[in-house]
Tab-separated table of C-alpha atoms in Angstrom:
chain	number	residue	atom	x	y	z
E	18	MET	CA	21.986	-0.957	19.165
E	19	GLU	CA	19.821	-2.763	20.813
E	20	PHE	CA	17.481	-3.280	18.000
E	21	LEU	CA	20.153	-4.850	15.899
E	22	SER	CA	20.545	-7.706	18.809
E	23	ILE	CA	16.726	-8.389	18.407
E	24	PHE	CA	16.568	-8.458	14.946
E	25	LYS	CA	19.862	-10.278	14.107
E	26	GLY	CA	18.886	-13.283	16.363
E	27	GLU	CA	20.417	-14.242	19.608
E	28	GLU	CA	21.372	-18.065	20.498
E	29	GLY	CA	18.966	-20.240	21.875
E	30	LYS	CA	14.917	-20.830	21.093
E	31	PRO	CA	13.139	-17.923	20.183
E	32	THR	CA	9.929	-17.004	22.382
E	33	PHE	CA	6.908	-17.420	20.137
E	34	VAL	CA	4.352	-14.535	20.937
E	35	GLN	CA	0.764	-15.720	21.378
E	36	ASN	CA	-2.489	-13.861	21.514
E	37	THR	CA	-1.049	-11.702	18.951
E	38	THR	CA	-5.117	-10.884	17.469
E	39	SER	CA	-6.237	-10.196	21.185
E	40	PHE	CA	-3.324	-7.555	21.454
E	41	LEU	CA	-4.339	-5.818	18.361
E	42	SER	CA	-8.094	-5.855	18.901
E	43	SER	CA	-7.058	-4.069	22.693
E	44	VAL	CA	-5.350	-1.735	20.883
E	45	GLN	CA	-7.862	-0.907	18.407
E	46	ALA	CA	-10.470	-0.608	21.110
E	47	LYS	CA	-8.318	2.367	22.810
E	48	GLY	CA	-7.698	3.675	19.304
E	49	ASP	CA	-11.618	4.017	18.716
E	50	ASP	CA	-11.910	5.825	21.841
E	51	LEU	CA	-9.227	8.603	20.606
E	52	VAL	CA	-11.059	9.307	17.380
E	53	THR	CA	-12.964	12.571	18.608
E	54	ASN	CA	-9.846	13.913	20.490
E	55	LEU	CA	-8.035	13.599	17.298
E	56	LYS	CA	-10.542	15.244	15.279
E	57	LYS	CA	-10.294	18.261	17.834
E	58	LYS	CA	-6.614	18.333	17.378
E	59	THR	CA	-6.954	18.208	13.721
E	60	ALA	CA	-9.481	21.445	14.013
E	61	ASN	CA	-7.026	23.421	16.261
E	62	ALA	CA	-3.907	22.518	14.386
E	63	VAL	CA	-5.642	23.575	11.189
E	64	GLN	CA	-6.490	26.657	12.851
E	65	GLN	CA	-2.958	27.749	13.959
E	66	LEU	CA	-1.475	26.703	10.374
E	67	SER	CA	-3.832	28.848	8.374
E	68	SER	CA	-1.841	31.858	8.629
E	69	ALA	CA	1.092	30.098	7.621
E	70	GLN	CA	-0.554	28.748	4.932
E	71	LEU	CA	-1.713	32.283	3.502
E	72	SER	CA	1.892	33.402	3.959
E	73	ALA	CA	3.110	29.854	2.006
E	74	SER	CA	0.790	30.420	-0.742
E	75	ALA	CA	2.081	34.422	-1.045
E	76	ALA	CA	5.605	33.011	-1.119
E	77	THR	CA	4.619	30.713	-3.643
E	78	GLY	CA	3.236	33.022	-5.894
E	79	ALA	CA	6.144	35.418	-5.796
E	80	SER	CA	8.611	32.493	-6.607
E	81	ARG	CA	6.309	31.492	-9.813
E	82	GLU	CA	6.373	35.024	-10.968
E	83	ASP	CA	10.194	35.131	-10.934
E	84	GLY	CA	10.499	31.853	-13.028
E	85	ASP	CA	11.196	29.687	-10.112
E	86	GLU	CA	9.115	26.546	-11.018
E	87	ASP	CA	10.957	23.403	-9.896
E	88	SER	CA	7.738	20.919	-10.074
E	89	SER	CA	7.244	18.502	-12.620
E	90	ALA	CA	4.773	15.820	-14.083
E	91	SER	CA	6.734	13.211	-11.915
E	92	GLU	CA	5.655	15.439	-8.710
E	93	TYR	CA	1.964	15.711	-9.478
E	94	GLY	CA	0.441	12.328	-11.132
E	95	ASP	CA	-2.623	12.507	-13.406
E	96	GLY	CA	-5.071	15.177	-13.267
E	97	GLY	CA	-3.152	17.237	-10.559
E	98	ASP	CA	-3.107	14.351	-8.003
E	99	PRO	CA	-0.090	14.533	-5.672
E	100	ALA	CA	2.627	11.772	-6.899
E	101	MET	CA	3.268	8.629	-4.562
E	102	TYR	CA	6.061	10.216	-3.180
E	103	ALA	CA	5.136	13.554	-2.308
E	104	ASP	CA	5.418	13.476	1.156
E	105	GLU	CA	8.008	10.662	1.447
E	106	ALA	CA	11.567	10.582	2.703
E	107	PRO	CA	13.690	12.324	0.113
E	108	MET	CA	15.812	8.905	-0.508
E	109	GLU	CA	12.554	7.204	-1.984
E	110	ARG	CA	10.863	10.840	-3.892
E	111	LYS	CA	12.987	10.132	-6.945
E	112	LEU	CA	10.759	8.657	-9.981
E	113	SER	CA	11.731	7.983	-13.489
E	114	SER	CA	10.351	10.343	-16.041
E	115	GLU	CA	8.441	7.920	-17.644
E	116	SER	CA	6.697	6.858	-14.364
E	117	ILE	CA	4.186	9.842	-13.939
E	118	ASP	CA	2.993	11.095	-17.699
E	119	SER	CA	1.022	14.038	-18.478
E	120	LEU	CA	-1.673	13.096	-21.030
E	121	PRO	CA	-4.127	15.209	-22.400
E	122	ALA	CA	-7.470	15.417	-20.249
E	123	GLU	CA	-9.476	13.817	-22.845
E	124	GLU	CA	-7.332	11.011	-23.682
E	125	ALA	CA	-6.523	10.181	-19.821
E	126	ASP	CA	-10.183	9.807	-19.204
E	127	LYS	CA	-10.389	7.474	-22.371
E	128	TYR	CA	-7.742	5.388	-20.908
E	129	ARG	CA	-9.958	5.184	-17.776
E	130	SER	CA	-13.398	4.357	-19.453
E	131	ASP	CA	-11.869	1.926	-21.635
E	132	ILE	CA	-9.705	-0.181	-19.050
E	133	ARG	CA	-12.831	0.098	-16.854
E	134	GLN	CA	-14.840	-1.754	-19.577
E	135	PHE	CA	-11.527	-4.228	-19.829
E	136	ILE	CA	-12.074	-5.120	-15.987
E	137	MET	CA	-15.622	-5.363	-16.263
E	138	ALA	CA	-15.347	-7.961	-19.125
E	139	MET	CA	-12.525	-9.974	-17.404
E	140	LEU	CA	-14.589	-10.394	-14.269
E	141	THR	CA	-17.218	-12.534	-16.599
E	142	GLU	CA	-16.312	-15.591	-17.674
E	143	ASP	CA	-18.083	-15.035	-21.029
E	144	GLY	CA	-15.968	-11.771	-21.470
E	145	ALA	CA	-12.753	-13.581	-22.038
E	146	GLU	CA	-12.743	-13.694	-25.997
E	147	VAL	CA	-13.389	-10.100	-26.324
E	148	VAL	CA	-10.543	-9.437	-23.499
E	149	THR	CA	-7.888	-11.335	-25.212
E	150	LYS	CA	-9.243	-10.155	-28.649
E	151	ASN	CA	-8.141	-6.543	-27.589
E	152	ALA	CA	-5.200	-7.376	-25.597
E	153	HIS	CA	-2.979	-5.297	-27.524
E	154	ILE	CA	-4.781	-2.100	-27.058
E	155	PHE	CA	-4.520	-2.964	-23.175
E	156	GLN	CA	-0.702	-3.322	-23.548
E	157	GLY	CA	-0.680	0.085	-25.176
E	158	TYR	CA	-2.372	1.803	-22.360
E	159	ILE	CA	-0.214	0.440	-19.517
E	160	GLU	CA	2.790	1.655	-21.296
E	161	HIS	CA	1.611	4.815	-19.391
E	162	HIS	CA	1.421	5.661	-15.967
E	163	THR	CA	-2.274	6.428	-16.406
E	164	GLY	CA	-3.179	3.286	-17.725
E	165	ARG	CA	-1.436	1.297	-15.162
E	166	SER	CA	-3.006	3.369	-12.467
E	167	ALA	CA	-6.540	3.167	-13.690
E	168	PHE	CA	-6.085	-0.558	-14.043
E	169	ALA	CA	-4.885	-0.913	-10.499
E	170	LYS	CA	-7.590	1.466	-9.061
E	171	GLU	CA	-10.608	-0.194	-10.876
E	172	LEU	CA	-9.220	-3.840	-9.986
E	173	ARG	CA	-9.153	-2.701	-6.237
E	174	LYS	CA	-12.571	-1.127	-6.918
E	175	GLN	CA	-14.004	-4.082	-8.314
E	176	ALA	CA	-12.632	-6.493	-5.422
E	177	SER	CA	-14.114	-4.124	-3.104
E	178	LEU	CA	-18.033	-4.198	-4.275
E	179	LYS	CA	-20.401	-6.856	-3.284
E	180	SER	CA	-23.248	-8.356	-4.934
E	181	ARG	CA	-21.484	-9.232	-8.282
E	182	VAL	CA	-22.805	-12.427	-10.138
E	183	THR	CA	-19.159	-13.198	-11.295
E	184	PHE	CA	-18.042	-13.873	-7.624
E	185	PHE	CA	-19.095	-17.252	-6.244
E	186	LEU	CA	-18.332	-15.904	-2.838
E	187	GLN	CA	-17.601	-12.776	-1.004
E	188	THR	CA	-16.549	-11.661	2.628
E	189	ASP	CA	-15.113	-8.211	3.362
E	190	GLN	CA	-11.638	-9.525	2.905
E	191	VAL	CA	-11.407	-11.720	0.153
E	192	LYS	CA	-13.585	-12.855	-3.221
E	193	GLN	CA	-13.911	-16.413	-4.811
E	194	VAL	CA	-13.787	-16.229	-8.885
E	195	PRO	CA	-13.772	-19.057	-11.362
E	196	ALA	CA	-10.639	-20.476	-12.565
E	197	SER	CA	-10.801	-18.625	-15.768
E	198	VAL	CA	-11.472	-15.229	-14.420
E	199	LEU	CA	-8.404	-16.152	-12.053
E	200	GLN	CA	-6.323	-17.048	-15.139
E	201	LEU	CA	-7.191	-13.854	-17.219
E	202	LEU	CA	-6.564	-11.382	-14.137
E	203	ALA	CA	-3.226	-13.129	-13.700
E	204	SER	CA	-2.283	-12.712	-17.150
E	205	PHE	CA	-3.100	-8.918	-17.266
E	206	CYS	CA	-1.575	-8.395	-13.590
E	207	ASN	CA	1.722	-9.702	-14.738
E	208	SER	CA	1.799	-7.635	-17.783
E	209	THR	CA	0.782	-4.167	-15.778
E	210	LEU	CA	3.414	-5.338	-13.178
E	211	MET	CA	6.419	-5.624	-15.628
E	212	GLU	CA	5.724	-2.143	-16.857
E	213	CYS	CA	5.446	-0.879	-13.222
E	214	SER	CA	8.831	-2.726	-12.785
E	215	LYS	CA	10.335	-1.161	-15.732
E	216	ASN	CA	8.967	2.455	-14.694
E	217	ASP	CA	9.357	2.312	-10.978
E	218	ASP	CA	5.947	3.099	-10.994
E	219	PHE	CA	5.302	1.472	-7.504
E	220	SER	CA	1.604	2.892	-6.249
E	221	PRO	CA	-0.045	0.888	-8.773
E	222	ALA	CA	1.889	-2.187	-8.152
E	223	ALA	CA	1.213	-1.787	-4.289
E	224	SER	CA	-2.608	-1.955	-4.970
E	225	ILE	CA	-2.197	-5.099	-7.396
E	226	LEU	CA	-0.598	-6.604	-4.422
E	227	ASN	CA	-2.998	-5.810	-2.039
E	228	VAL	CA	-5.761	-7.588	-4.358
E	229	ALA	CA	-3.595	-10.395	-5.293
E	230	PHE	CA	-4.040	-11.651	-1.720
E	231	ARG	CA	-7.802	-11.440	-1.513
E	232	ILE	CA	-8.736	-12.879	-4.981
E	233	PHE	CA	-8.751	-16.745	-5.245
E	234	GLN	CA	-10.047	-19.979	-6.921
E	235	GLN	CA	-11.742	-22.774	-4.933
E	236	ASN	CA	-10.874	-26.688	-5.874
E	237	VAL	CA	-11.555	-29.832	-4.583
E	238	ASN	CA	-8.713	-32.229	-4.899
E	239	SER	CA	-8.464	-36.125	-5.218
E	240	ALA	CA	-8.438	-36.467	-1.528
E	241	GLY	CA	-11.403	-34.561	-1.150
E	242	LYS	CA	-9.465	-31.406	0.816
E	243	VAL	CA	-10.374	-27.961	-0.516
E	244	VAL	CA	-7.742	-26.022	-1.874
E	245	LEU	CA	-7.705	-22.558	-2.393
E	246	THR	CA	-5.456	-20.784	-4.951
E	247	TYR	CA	-4.856	-17.051	-4.388
E	248	LEU	CA	-4.001	-14.824	-7.452
E	249	TYR	CA	-0.631	-13.717	-5.876
E	250	GLU	CA	0.435	-17.219	-6.722
E	251	SER	CA	0.514	-16.542	-10.338
E	252	LEU	CA	2.741	-13.570	-9.800
E	253	LYS	CA	5.471	-14.859	-7.659
E	254	ASP	CA	8.041	-14.706	-10.752
E	255	GLN	CA	7.890	-11.134	-10.953
E	256	THR	CA	11.598	-8.915	-10.695
E	257	LEU	CA	9.741	-6.241	-9.123
E	258	TRP	CA	9.224	-8.281	-5.980
E	259	GLN	CA	13.228	-8.311	-5.499
E	260	SER	CA	13.370	-4.496	-5.395
E	261	THR	CA	13.799	-3.070	-1.786
E	262	ARG	CA	12.571	0.227	-2.958
E	263	PHE	CA	9.149	-1.187	-4.116
E	264	TRP	CA	8.432	-2.628	-0.573
E	265	ASN	CA	9.743	0.471	1.021
E	266	ALA	CA	7.296	2.411	-1.121
E	267	ALA	CA	4.614	-0.128	-0.502
E	268	VAL	CA	4.727	0.111	3.140
E	269	PHE	CA	4.676	3.659	3.032
E	270	ILE	CA	1.504	3.850	0.884
E	271	ALA	CA	-0.320	1.278	3.310
E	272	LEU	CA	0.611	3.443	6.687
E	273	GLN	CA	-0.577	6.560	4.824
E	274	GLU	CA	-4.002	4.980	3.787
E	275	GLU	CA	-4.115	3.328	7.480
E	276	ARG	CA	-3.626	6.823	9.400
E	277	VAL	CA	-6.111	8.411	7.091
E	278	ASN	CA	-8.531	5.794	7.763
E	279	ARG	CA	-7.869	5.944	11.372
E	280	GLN	CA	-7.669	9.924	11.056
E	281	ILE	CA	-4.119	10.159	12.683
E	282	VAL	CA	-2.905	13.565	13.221
E	283	PRO	CA	0.621	13.712	11.486
E	284	LYS	CA	3.555	15.156	13.204
E	285	TYR	CA	4.137	17.271	10.262
E	286	VAL	CA	2.540	19.069	7.394
E	287	ASN	CA	4.120	20.032	4.143
E	288	LEU	CA	3.409	23.725	3.206
E	289	SER	CA	4.961	24.721	-0.019
E	290	LYS	CA	7.747	22.339	0.795
E	291	THR	CA	8.326	23.602	4.238
E	292	LEU	CA	7.910	21.700	6.945
E	293	VAL	CA	5.576	22.827	9.771
E	294	LEU	CA	5.136	21.216	13.210
E	295	VAL	CA	1.891	20.633	14.217
E	296	VAL	CA	1.733	21.026	17.872
E	297	ASN	CA	-0.298	19.151	20.144
E	298	THR	CA	-2.888	21.312	22.162
E	299	THR	CA	-3.590	18.946	24.889
E	300	ASP	CA	-1.514	17.975	28.047
E	301	ASP	CA	-3.064	14.765	28.797
E	302	GLN	CA	-0.428	12.602	28.776
E	303	GLU	CA	-3.047	9.557	28.612
E	304	ASN	CA	-4.140	10.558	25.348
E	305	LEU	CA	-0.825	11.103	23.902
E	306	ASP	CA	0.176	7.808	24.855
E	307	ALA	CA	-2.899	5.991	23.548
E	308	GLU	CA	-2.305	7.816	20.208
E	309	ALA	CA	1.043	6.719	20.363
E	310	GLU	CA	0.078	2.819	21.126
E	311	LEU	CA	-2.324	3.078	18.504
E	312	HIS	CA	0.363	4.221	15.905
E	313	ASP	CA	2.627	1.479	17.119
E	314	SER	CA	-0.352	-1.364	16.417
E	315	ILE	CA	-1.162	-0.187	12.954
E	316	VAL	CA	2.682	0.062	12.084
E	317	TYR	CA	2.748	-3.525	13.852
E	318	ASN	CA	0.062	-5.051	11.774
E	319	GLN	CA	0.919	-3.467	8.384
E	320	LEU	CA	4.554	-4.683	8.875
E	321	SER	CA	3.330	-8.147	9.768
E	322	LYS	CA	1.155	-7.911	6.299
E	323	PHE	CA	4.129	-7.131	4.617
E	324	ALA	CA	6.410	-9.815	6.062
E	325	TRP	CA	3.511	-12.607	5.281
E	326	ARG	CA	3.409	-11.303	1.734
E	327	MET	CA	7.366	-11.623	1.098
E	328	PHE	CA	7.287	-15.199	2.491
E	329	SER	CA	4.527	-16.048	0.357
E	330	LEU	CA	6.135	-14.696	-2.806
E	331	GLY	CA	9.100	-16.590	-2.144
E	332	LEU	CA	11.450	-14.120	-0.550
E	333	SER	CA	14.328	-15.111	1.334
E	334	LYS	CA	14.129	-14.889	5.088
E	335	ASP	CA	17.337	-12.942	5.124
E	336	ALA	CA	15.593	-10.490	2.649
E	337	CYS	CA	12.602	-10.243	4.755
E	338	MET	CA	14.554	-9.448	7.945
E	339	ASP	CA	16.451	-6.929	6.296
E	340	PHE	CA	13.416	-5.239	5.214
E	341	LEU	CA	12.285	-5.352	8.511
E	342	ARG	CA	15.138	-4.298	10.302
E	343	LYS	CA	14.942	-0.917	8.330
E	344	GLN	CA	11.258	-0.619	8.791
E	345	VAL	CA	11.114	-0.984	12.578
E	346	GLU	CA	13.941	1.555	12.914
E	347	ASP	CA	12.400	4.304	10.343
E	348	THR	CA	8.889	3.717	12.171
E	349	SER	CA	10.220	3.775	15.845
E	350	LEU	CA	8.360	0.536	16.278
E	351	SER	CA	8.212	-0.219	19.964
E	352	LYS	CA	10.716	-3.062	21.528
E	353	GLU	CA	8.042	-5.152	22.379
E	354	ASN	CA	6.257	-5.144	19.129
E	355	GLN	CA	9.844	-5.739	17.533
E	356	ARG	CA	10.320	-9.150	19.378
E	357	ASN	CA	6.238	-9.852	18.604
E	358	LEU	CA	6.996	-9.471	14.751
E	359	ARG	CA	10.575	-11.026	14.670
E	360	ALA	CA	9.293	-14.157	16.533
E	361	ASN	CA	6.178	-14.361	14.278
E	362	VAL	CA	8.567	-14.318	11.320
E	363	LEU	CA	10.829	-17.020	12.371
E	364	ARG	CA	7.615	-19.016	13.186
E	365	PHE	CA	6.151	-19.079	9.664
E	366	TYR	CA	9.621	-19.430	7.815
E	367	SER	CA	10.559	-22.411	10.090
E	368	SER	CA	7.149	-23.898	9.233
E	369	ASP	CA	8.195	-23.909	5.558
E	370	LYS	CA	10.911	-26.099	6.291
């Protein structure tokens, strides 16, 4: 395959791609122009599928009357939320029975409320004593998916809030925290990630990974140079990072979120476990090409981020390349961006020598 020749390497010095940021910006501009058209496509697609939904619902009801219920807690997460793998490829759908738990609503609400208070205390320098004293309670909570999910979601939420006095610096992408706060966060993130690893609970772990590259502390060394220490640097020893299944799931989650944010119309809709094709109602080839280009830029951007994260967490170049080899094939990344991605990955791995 031509793709394999690209990623397995060719003799000679690789061509490093310049102006990647400009490329993504131009694609983003085109993508923004498509949002209105894509909304129209969505409306038309929903209209086409309305009758199919009614039929599917009727079929589902009849099936349940016959006792044919093959759904489980592992398919539907806490509070009826869809499970992480509900729309994922079959090879990635299986979760351990402990990964998704079914707690009574009142108990689940208590988990979420208590963990919210834990995190609020963690983010204040004077809250360390209270958090440490009650660490055993937190440990009990994160033995359940509800607790792990609540911790990851609340941490991500707090990392996105502005004007919190506990943070010395904040932009839309990163937050600076005191050293004591970073140390406390690292301890509880490590505990949660260990439970995620034991239970193959990848969704909370993916959220923690995202936040870990945004929170940092700042120091000035003896030479007067400013040194930034990110949260992820205290999480490098997690065995979860060695799991290919985790990385595949994390990319899937990231792509789904990005598509929702960009309002991309999916090619298929899952109706009662029956895949129904959504037909584009426009013959405008230019719009279709621009939509494909937008999809390609989303995939390229996300895979670039994940390659950098794997490198930063100490994974080998071979492991990173193997991961990318599967992903670019599954996502149908354009050959041009395959070359761009490979060149960039080789560049930061070679700079580490």
